[in-house]
Coordinates of C-alpha atoms (C1' of nucleotides) in Angstrom, one line a residue:
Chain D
X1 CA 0.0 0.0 0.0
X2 CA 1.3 3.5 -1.1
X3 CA 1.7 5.5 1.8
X4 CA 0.5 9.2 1.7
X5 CA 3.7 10.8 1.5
X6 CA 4.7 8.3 -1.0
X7 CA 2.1 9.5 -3.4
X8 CA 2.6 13.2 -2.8
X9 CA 6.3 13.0 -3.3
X10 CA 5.7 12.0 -6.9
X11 CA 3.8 15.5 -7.3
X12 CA 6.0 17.1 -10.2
X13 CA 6.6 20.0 -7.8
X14 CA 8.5 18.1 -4.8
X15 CA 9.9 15.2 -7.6
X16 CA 13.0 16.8 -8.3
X17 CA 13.8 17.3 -4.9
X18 CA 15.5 14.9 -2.6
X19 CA 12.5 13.0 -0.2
X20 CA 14.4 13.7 2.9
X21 CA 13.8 17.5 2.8
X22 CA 10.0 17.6 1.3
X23 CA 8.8 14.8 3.7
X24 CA 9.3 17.1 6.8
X25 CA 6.8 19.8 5.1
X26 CA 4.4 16.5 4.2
X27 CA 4.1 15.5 7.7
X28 CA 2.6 18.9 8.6
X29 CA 0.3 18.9 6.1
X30 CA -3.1 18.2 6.9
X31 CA -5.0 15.4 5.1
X32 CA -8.2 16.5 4.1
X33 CA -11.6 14.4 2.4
X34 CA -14.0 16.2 0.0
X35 CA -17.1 15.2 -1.0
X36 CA -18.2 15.0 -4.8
X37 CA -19.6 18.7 -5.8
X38 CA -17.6 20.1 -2.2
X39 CA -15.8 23.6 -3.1
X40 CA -11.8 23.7 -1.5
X41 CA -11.7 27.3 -2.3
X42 CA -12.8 30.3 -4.4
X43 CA -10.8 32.7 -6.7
X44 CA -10.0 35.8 -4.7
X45 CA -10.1 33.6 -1.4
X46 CA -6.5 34.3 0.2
X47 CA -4.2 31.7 -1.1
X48 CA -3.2 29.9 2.7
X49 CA -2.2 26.7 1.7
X50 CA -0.9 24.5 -1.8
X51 CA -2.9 20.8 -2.4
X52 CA -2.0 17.9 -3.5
X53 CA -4.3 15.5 -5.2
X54 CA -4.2 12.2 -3.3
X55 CA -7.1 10.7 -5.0
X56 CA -9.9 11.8 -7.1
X57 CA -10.4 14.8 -9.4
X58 CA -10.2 18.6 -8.7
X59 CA -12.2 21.3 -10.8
X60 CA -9.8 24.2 -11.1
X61 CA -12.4 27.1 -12.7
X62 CA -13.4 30.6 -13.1
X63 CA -16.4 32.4 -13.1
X64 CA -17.5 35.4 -15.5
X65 CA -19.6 38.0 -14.0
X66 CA -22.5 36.9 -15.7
X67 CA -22.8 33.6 -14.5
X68 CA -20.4 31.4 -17.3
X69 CA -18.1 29.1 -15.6
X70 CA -14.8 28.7 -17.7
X71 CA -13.0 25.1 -16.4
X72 CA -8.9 25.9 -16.2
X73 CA -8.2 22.4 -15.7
X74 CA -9.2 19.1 -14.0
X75 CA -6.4 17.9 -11.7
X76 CA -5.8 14.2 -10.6
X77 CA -3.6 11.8 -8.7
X78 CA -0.1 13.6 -7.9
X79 CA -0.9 17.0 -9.3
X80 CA -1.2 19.9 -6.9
X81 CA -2.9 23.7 -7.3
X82 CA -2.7 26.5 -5.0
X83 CA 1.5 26.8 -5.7
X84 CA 1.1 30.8 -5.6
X85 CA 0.0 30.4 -1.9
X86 CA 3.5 30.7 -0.9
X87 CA 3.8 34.2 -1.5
X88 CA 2.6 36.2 1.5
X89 CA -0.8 38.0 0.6
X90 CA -1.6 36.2 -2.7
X91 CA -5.0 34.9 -3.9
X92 CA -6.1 32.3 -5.3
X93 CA -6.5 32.5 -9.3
X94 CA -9.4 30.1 -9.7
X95 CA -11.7 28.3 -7.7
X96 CA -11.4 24.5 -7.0
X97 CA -14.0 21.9 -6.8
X98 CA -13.9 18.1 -6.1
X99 CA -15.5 16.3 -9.3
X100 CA -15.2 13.2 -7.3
X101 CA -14.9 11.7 -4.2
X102 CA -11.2 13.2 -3.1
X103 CA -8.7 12.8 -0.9
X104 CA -6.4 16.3 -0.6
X105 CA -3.3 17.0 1.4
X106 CA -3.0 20.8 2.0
X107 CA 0.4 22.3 2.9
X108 CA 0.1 25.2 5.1
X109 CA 2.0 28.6 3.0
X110 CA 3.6 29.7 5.9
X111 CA 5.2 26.5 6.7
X112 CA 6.3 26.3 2.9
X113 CA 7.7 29.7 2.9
X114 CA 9.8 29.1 5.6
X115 CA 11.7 26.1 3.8
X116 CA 11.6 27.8 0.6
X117 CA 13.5 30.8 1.8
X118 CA 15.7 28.6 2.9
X119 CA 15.8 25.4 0.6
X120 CA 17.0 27.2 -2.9
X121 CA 16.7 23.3 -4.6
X122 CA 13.1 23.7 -3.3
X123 CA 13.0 26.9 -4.6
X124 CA 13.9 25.9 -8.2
X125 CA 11.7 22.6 -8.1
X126 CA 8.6 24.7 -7.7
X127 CA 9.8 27.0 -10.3
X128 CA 10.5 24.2 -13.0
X129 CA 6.8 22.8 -12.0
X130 CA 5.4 26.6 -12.8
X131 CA 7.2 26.1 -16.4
X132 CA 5.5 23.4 -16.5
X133 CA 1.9 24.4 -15.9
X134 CA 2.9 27.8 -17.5
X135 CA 3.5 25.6 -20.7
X136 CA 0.1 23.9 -20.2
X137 CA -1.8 26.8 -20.6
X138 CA 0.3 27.7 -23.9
X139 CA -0.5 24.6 -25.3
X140 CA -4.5 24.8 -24.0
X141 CA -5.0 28.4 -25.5
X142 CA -3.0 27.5 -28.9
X143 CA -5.5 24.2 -29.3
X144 CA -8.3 27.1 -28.3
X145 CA -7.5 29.3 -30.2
X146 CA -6.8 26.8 -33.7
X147 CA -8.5 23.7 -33.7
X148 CA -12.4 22.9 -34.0
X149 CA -14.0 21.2 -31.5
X150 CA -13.5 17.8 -32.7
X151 CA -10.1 18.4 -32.7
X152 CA -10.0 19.3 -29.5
X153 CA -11.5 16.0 -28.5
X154 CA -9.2 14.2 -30.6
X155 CA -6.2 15.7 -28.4
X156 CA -8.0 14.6 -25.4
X157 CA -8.4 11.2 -26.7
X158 CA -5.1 10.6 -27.3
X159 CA -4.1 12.4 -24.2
X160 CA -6.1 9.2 -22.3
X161 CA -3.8 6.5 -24.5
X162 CA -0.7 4.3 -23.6
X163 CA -0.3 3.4 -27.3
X164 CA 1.1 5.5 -30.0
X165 CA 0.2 3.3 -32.7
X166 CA -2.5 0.9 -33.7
X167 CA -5.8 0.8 -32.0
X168 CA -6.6 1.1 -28.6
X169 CA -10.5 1.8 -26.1
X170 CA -10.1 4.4 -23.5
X171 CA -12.3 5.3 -20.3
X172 CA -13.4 8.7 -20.0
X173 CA -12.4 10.1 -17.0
X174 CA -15.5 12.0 -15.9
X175 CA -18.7 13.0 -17.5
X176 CA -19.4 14.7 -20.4
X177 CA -21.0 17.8 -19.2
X178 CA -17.2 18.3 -17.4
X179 CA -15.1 17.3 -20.7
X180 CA -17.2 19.9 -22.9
X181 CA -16.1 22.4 -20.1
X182 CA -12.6 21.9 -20.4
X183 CA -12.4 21.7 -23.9
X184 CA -14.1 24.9 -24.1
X185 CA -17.8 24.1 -25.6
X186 CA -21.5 22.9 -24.7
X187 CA -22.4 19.4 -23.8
X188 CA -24.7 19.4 -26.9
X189 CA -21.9 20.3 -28.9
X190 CA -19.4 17.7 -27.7
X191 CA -22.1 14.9 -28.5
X192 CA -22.0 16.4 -32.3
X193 CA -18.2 16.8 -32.3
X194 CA -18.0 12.8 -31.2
X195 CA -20.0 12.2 -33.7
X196 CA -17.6 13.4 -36.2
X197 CA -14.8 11.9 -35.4
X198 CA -16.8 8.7 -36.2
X199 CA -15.7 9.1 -39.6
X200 CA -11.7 8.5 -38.3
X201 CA -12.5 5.5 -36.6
X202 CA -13.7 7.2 -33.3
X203 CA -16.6 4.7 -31.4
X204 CA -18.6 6.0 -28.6
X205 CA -20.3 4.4 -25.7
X206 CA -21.6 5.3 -23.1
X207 CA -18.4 5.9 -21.3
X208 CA -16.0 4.0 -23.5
X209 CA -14.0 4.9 -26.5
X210 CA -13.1 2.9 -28.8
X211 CA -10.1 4.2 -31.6
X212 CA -9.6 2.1 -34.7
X213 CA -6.3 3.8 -35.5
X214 CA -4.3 6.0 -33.2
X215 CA -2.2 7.5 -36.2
X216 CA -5.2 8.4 -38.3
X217 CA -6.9 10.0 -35.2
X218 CA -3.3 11.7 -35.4
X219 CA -3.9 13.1 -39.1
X220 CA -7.1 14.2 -38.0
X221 CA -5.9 16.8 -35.7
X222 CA -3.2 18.2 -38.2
X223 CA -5.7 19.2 -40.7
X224 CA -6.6 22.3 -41.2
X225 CA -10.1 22.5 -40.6
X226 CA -10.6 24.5 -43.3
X227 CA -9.3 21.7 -45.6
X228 CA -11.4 19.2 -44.2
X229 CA -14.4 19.1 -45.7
X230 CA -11.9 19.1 -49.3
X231 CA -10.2 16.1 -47.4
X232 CA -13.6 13.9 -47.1
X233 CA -14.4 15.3 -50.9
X234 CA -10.8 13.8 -52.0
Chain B
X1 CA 18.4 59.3 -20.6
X2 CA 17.4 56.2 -19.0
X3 CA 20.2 52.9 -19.0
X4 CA 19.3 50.1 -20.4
X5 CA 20.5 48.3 -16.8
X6 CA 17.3 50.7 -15.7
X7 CA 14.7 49.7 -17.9
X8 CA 15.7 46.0 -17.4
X9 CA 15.7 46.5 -13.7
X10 CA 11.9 47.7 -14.1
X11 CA 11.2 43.9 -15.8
X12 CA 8.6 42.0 -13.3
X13 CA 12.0 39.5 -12.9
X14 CA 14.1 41.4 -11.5
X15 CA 12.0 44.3 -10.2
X16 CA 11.4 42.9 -6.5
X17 CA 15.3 42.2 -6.3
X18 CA 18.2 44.6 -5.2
X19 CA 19.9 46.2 -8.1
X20 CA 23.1 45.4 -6.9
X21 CA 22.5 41.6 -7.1
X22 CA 20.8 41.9 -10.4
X23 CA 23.3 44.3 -12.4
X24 CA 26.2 42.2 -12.9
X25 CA 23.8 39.6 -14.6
X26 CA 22.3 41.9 -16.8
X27 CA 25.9 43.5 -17.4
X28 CA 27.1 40.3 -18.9
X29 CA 23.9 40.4 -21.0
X30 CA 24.6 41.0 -24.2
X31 CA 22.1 44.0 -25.8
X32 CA 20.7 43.4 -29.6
X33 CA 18.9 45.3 -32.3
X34 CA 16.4 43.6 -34.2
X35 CA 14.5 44.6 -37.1
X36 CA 10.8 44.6 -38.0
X37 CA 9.7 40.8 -39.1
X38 CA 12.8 39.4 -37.7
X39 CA 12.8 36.1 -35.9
X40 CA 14.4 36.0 -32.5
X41 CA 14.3 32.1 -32.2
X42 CA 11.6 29.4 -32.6
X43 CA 9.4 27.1 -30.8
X44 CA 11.8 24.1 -29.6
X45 CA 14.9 25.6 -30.3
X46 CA 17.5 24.7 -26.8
X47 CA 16.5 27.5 -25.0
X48 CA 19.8 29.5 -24.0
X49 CA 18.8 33.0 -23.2
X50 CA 16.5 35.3 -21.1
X51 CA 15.3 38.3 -23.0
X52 CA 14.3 41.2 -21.9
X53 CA 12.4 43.8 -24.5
X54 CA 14.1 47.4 -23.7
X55 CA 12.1 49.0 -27.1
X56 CA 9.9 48.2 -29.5
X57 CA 7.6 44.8 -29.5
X58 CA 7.8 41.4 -30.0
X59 CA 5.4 38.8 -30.4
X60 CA 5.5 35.1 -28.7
X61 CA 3.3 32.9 -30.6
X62 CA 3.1 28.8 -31.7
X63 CA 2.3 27.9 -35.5
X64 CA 0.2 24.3 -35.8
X65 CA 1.0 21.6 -38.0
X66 CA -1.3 22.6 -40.3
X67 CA 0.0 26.4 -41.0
X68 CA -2.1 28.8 -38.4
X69 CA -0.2 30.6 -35.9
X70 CA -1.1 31.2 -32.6
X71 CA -0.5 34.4 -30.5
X72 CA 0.3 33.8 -27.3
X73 CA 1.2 37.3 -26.4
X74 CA 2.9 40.6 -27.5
X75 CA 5.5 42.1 -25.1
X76 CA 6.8 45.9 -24.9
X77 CA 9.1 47.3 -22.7
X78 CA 10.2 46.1 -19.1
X79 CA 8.6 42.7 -20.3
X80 CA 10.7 39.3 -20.4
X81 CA 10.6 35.8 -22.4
X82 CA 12.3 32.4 -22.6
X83 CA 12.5 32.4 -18.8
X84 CA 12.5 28.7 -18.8
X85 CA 16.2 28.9 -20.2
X86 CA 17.4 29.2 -16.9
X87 CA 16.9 25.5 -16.7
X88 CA 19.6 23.1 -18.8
X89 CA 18.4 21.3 -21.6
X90 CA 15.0 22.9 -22.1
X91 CA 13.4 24.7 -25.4
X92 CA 11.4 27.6 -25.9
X93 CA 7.6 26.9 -25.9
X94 CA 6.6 30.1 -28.1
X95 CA 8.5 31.5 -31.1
X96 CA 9.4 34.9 -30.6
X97 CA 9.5 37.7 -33.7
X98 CA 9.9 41.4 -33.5
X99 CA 6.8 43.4 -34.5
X100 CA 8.3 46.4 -34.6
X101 CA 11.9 47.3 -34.7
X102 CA 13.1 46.4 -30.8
X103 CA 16.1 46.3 -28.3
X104 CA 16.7 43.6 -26.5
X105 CA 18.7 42.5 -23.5
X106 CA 19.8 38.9 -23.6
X107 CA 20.9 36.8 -20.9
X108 CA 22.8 33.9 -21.1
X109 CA 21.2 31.0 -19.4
X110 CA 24.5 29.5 -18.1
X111 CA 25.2 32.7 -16.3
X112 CA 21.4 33.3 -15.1
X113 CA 21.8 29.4 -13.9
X114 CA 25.2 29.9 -11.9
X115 CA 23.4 33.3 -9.9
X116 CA 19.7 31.0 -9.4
X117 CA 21.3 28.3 -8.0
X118 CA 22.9 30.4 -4.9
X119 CA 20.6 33.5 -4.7
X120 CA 17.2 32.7 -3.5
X121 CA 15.6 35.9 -3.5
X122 CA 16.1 36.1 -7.2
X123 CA 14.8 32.3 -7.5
X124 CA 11.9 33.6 -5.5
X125 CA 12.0 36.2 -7.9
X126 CA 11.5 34.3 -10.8
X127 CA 8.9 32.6 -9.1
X128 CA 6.8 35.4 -8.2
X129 CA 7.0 36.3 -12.1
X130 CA 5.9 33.1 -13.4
X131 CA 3.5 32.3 -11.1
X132 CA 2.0 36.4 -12.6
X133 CA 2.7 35.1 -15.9
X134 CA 0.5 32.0 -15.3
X135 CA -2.4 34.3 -14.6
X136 CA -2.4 36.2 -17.2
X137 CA -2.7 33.1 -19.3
X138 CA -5.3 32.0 -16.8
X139 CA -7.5 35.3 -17.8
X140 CA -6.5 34.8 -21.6
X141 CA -8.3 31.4 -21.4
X142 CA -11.3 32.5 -19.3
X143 CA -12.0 35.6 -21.9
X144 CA -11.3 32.8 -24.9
X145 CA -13.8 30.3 -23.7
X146 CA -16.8 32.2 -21.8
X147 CA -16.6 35.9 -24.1
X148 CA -17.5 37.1 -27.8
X149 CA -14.9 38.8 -30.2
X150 CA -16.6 41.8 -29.1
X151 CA -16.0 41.1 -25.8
X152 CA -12.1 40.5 -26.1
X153 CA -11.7 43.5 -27.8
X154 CA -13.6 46.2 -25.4
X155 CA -11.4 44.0 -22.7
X156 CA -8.4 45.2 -24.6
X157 CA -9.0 48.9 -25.4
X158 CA -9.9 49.3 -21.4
X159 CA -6.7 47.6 -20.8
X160 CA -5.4 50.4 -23.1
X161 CA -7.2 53.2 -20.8
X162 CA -5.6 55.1 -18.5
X163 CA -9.2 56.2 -16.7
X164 CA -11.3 54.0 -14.5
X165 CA -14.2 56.3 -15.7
X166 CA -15.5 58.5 -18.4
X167 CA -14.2 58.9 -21.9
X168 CA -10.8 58.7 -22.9
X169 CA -9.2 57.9 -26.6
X170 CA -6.6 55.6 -27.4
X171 CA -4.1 54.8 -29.7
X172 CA -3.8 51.1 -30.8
X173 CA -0.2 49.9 -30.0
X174 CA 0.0 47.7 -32.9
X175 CA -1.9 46.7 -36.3
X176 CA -5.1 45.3 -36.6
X177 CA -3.9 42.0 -38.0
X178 CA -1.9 41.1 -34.9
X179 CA -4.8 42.8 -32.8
X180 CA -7.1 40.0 -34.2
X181 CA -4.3 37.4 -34.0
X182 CA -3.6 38.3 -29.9
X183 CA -7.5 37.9 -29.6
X184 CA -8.0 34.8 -31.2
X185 CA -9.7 36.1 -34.7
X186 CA -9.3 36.7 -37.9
X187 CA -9.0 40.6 -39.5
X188 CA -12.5 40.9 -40.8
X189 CA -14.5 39.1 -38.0
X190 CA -12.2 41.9 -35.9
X191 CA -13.2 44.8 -38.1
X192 CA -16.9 43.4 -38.0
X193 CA -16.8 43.0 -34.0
X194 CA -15.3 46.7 -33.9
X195 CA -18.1 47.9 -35.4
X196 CA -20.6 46.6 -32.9
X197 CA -19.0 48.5 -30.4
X198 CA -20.7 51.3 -31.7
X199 CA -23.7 51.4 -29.8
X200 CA -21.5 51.2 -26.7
X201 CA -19.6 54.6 -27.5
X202 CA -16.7 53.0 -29.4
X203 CA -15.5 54.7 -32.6
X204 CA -12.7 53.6 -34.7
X205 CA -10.7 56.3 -37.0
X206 CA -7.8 54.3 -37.9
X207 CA -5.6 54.0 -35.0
X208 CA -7.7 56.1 -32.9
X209 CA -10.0 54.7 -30.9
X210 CA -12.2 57.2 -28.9
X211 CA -14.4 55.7 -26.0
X212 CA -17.5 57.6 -24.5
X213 CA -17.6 56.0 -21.3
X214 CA -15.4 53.1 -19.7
X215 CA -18.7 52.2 -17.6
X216 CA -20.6 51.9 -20.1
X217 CA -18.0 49.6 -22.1
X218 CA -17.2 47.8 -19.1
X219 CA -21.4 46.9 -18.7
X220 CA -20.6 45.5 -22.5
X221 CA -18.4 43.2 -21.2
X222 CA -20.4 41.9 -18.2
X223 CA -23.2 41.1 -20.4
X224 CA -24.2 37.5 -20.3
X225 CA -23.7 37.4 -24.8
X226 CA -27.0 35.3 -24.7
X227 CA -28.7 37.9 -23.1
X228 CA -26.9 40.9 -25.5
X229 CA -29.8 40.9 -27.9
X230 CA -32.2 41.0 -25.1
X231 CA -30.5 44.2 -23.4
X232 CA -30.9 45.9 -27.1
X233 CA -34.5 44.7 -27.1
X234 CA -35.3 45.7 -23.5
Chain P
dC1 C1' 3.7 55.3 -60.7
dG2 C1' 3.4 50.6 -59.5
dG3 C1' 3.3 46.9 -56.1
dG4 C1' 2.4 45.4 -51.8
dC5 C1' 0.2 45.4 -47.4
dC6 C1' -3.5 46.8 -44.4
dC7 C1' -8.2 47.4 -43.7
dT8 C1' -13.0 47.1 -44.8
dT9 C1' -17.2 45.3 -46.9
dG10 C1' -20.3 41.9 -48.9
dA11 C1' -21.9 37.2 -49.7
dC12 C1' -21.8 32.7 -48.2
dG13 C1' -20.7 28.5 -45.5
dT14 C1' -19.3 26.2 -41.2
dT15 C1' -19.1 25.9 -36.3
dA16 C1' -20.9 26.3 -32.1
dG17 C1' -24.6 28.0 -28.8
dT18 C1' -29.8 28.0 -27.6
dC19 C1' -34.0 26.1 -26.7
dA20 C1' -36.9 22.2 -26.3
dA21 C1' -37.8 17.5 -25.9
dA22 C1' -37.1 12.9 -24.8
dG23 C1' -34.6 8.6 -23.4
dA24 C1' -31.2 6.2 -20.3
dG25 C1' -29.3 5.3 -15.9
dC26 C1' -29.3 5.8 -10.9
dG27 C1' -30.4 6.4 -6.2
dT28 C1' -34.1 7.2 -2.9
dG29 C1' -38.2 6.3 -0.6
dG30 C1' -42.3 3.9 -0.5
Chain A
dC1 C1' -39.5 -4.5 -6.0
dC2 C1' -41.3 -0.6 -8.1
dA3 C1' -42.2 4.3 -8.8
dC4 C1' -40.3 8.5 -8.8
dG5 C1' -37.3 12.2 -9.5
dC6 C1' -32.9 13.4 -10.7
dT7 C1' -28.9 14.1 -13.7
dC8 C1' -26.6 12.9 -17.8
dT9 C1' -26.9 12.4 -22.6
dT10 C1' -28.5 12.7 -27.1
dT11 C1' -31.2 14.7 -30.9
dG12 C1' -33.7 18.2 -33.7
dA13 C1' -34.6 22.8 -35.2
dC14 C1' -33.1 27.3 -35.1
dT15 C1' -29.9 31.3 -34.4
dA16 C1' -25.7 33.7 -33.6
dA17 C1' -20.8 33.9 -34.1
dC18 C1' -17.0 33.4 -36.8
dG19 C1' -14.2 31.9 -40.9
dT20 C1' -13.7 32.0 -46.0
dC21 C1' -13.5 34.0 -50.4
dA22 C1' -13.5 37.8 -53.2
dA23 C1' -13.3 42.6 -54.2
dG24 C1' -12.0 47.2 -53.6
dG25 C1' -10.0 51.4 -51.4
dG26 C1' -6.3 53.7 -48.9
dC27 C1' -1.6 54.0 -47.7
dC28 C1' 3.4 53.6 -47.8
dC29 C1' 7.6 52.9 -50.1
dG30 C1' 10.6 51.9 -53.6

DNA sequence: CGGGCCCTTGACGTTAGTCAAAGAGCGTGG
DNA sequence: CCACGCTCTTTGACTAACGTCAAGGGCCCG
């Protein structure tokens, strides 16, 4: 059995760093359960402590004035939010909500800050992970801003599989309603966009997916979509 | 006359850091003119340097497979890329190309590296600014996914205000082309979305953009862009 | 003066959101 | 065990937003 440090020590901001001088910080931490639809905390709330994601699925979000909900990201197993809590006086920049059933431990800022002053590898472990998720976003807003739908769900598709060639089913990992979210559209318009993709080999049910061909899901997403409907002509 | 060590002491990098620590760095920097159009590296090339824009502008953006580009951002002065070089063996995520013609500062990663890895304030530094960096890319995919063209653009010309309220004019920093590029559209679904800024007090003369009223502009973006059509009818 | 780029406009097609309806699956309480 | 209400999901019809293609005017620069 994985022990609770052991899973929080593979958390891409304390891998880098030797075990021996995270697992003092760990210990403090509190362990925390949240239910399924349970809030952690609100953007704007002052940022007191970073989480790691123990088990089960966060709901990093936003909400526009007028009511939209824009979903930053869905966090699982070893990924953590919250990082900018270290800095004194900081807020948080989205709201978080448990998707699932979750298990959280939540590292109090102060405590951090102290070992960060301190602990320059520390330092520069959580500045690589910030890179990291910095790069993220990058990626997120270029497949925003040039890829249809469908493509977007192609991404997250192969995001979900081992293989890189070949066939292969996948599990989604949480409802639709929350996929359509994070890939920036409506639940009716995900169901359409799946539909789509049946065309490259893409089966849906229920909450399996079945690929035909990895590579030609692949080709898919390189299109231009403004070529596409001259590739199905063709 | 301000120094060039000045205006790259003003970057959100360095800023929060004393001079003194900072100005051997940037005095190893090596400075560099570049002209209009002019590439200043691309996306996966080994990242090596820090750069810091001193004049002019420069645009990060990510070209997919299939021939768009995607603006990720346009810096101007006091602003900084390629961060990540600080790290061995990384690449840049963005390509970089000048807009305009533009100083830069460059810093060599090695160097940068050598000071990280013993000064934490400036490893806190760094920190600080990526974690601000990672906002505004948080904010850039909010207004993406939950507001209209229109939207994005009145968010940009109040981001171009100096006034919290009444009228004020301003001058667009750079063409319309890259304007609509930065927001995620193309030229004539920009001019098309200026022009329903009308009604709101926005007029376009060129470069010149006067607003009536910030309120009234800022009410434009609240609006719920399903309920738009009912505020006109209403 | 000619060529190129920027910008706008019109006509048209595609993509995605809205509204409404209905079926499937699931847990609760009777 | 079943009925009920709930949420998730899909579908259809319609509308709004945006991209595409084409054309034309203005401007700068060689």
């Amino acid at each position: 059995m994985e022990s609770v440090t052991d899973i929080a020590l593979e958390t891409s901001v304390f891998r880098s760093v030797p075990a021996d001088r995270v697992r003092p910080l760990l210990e403090k931490g509190s362990i925390r359960k949240v239910r399924r639809g349970a809030s952690i905390h609100m953007q704007g709330d002052a940022a007191n402590s970073l989480c790691i994601v123990l088990d089960g699925l966060v709901k990093l979000y936003r909400m526009s004035p007028c009511g939209g909900e824009a979903v930053i990201g869905v966090l699982g197993r070893h990924e953590s939010f919250g990082e900018n809590a270290i800095f004194p006086g900081e807020v948080y920049p989205t709201s978080a909500e448990c998707v699932s059933e979750t298990r959280l431990i939540q590292i109090d800022a102060r405590d951090l800050w102290q070992v960060v002053r301190q602990d320059n590898e520390l330092c520069r472990a959580l500045l690589s992970a910030s890179f990291k998720a910095q790069n993220a976003l990058v990626l997120e807003l270029e497949r925003l801003k040039s890829q249809t739908g469908a493509q977007r769900i192609a991404e997250f598709l192969l995001g979900l599989c081992q293989t890189e060639v070949g066939g292969c089913t996948v599990v989604l990992p949480y409802d639709k309603v929350l996929i359509a979210a994070r890939l920036g559209m409506k639940p009716e318009s995900l169901s359409r966009s799946f539909r789509r993709l049946a065309p490259y080999g893409v089966r849906v049910a229920k909450t399996r997916v079945a690929i035909a061909s990895v590579t030609r899901l692949k080709e898919f997403i390189d299109e231009d979509p403004s070529c596409a409907w001259g590739a199905k002509v063709g």
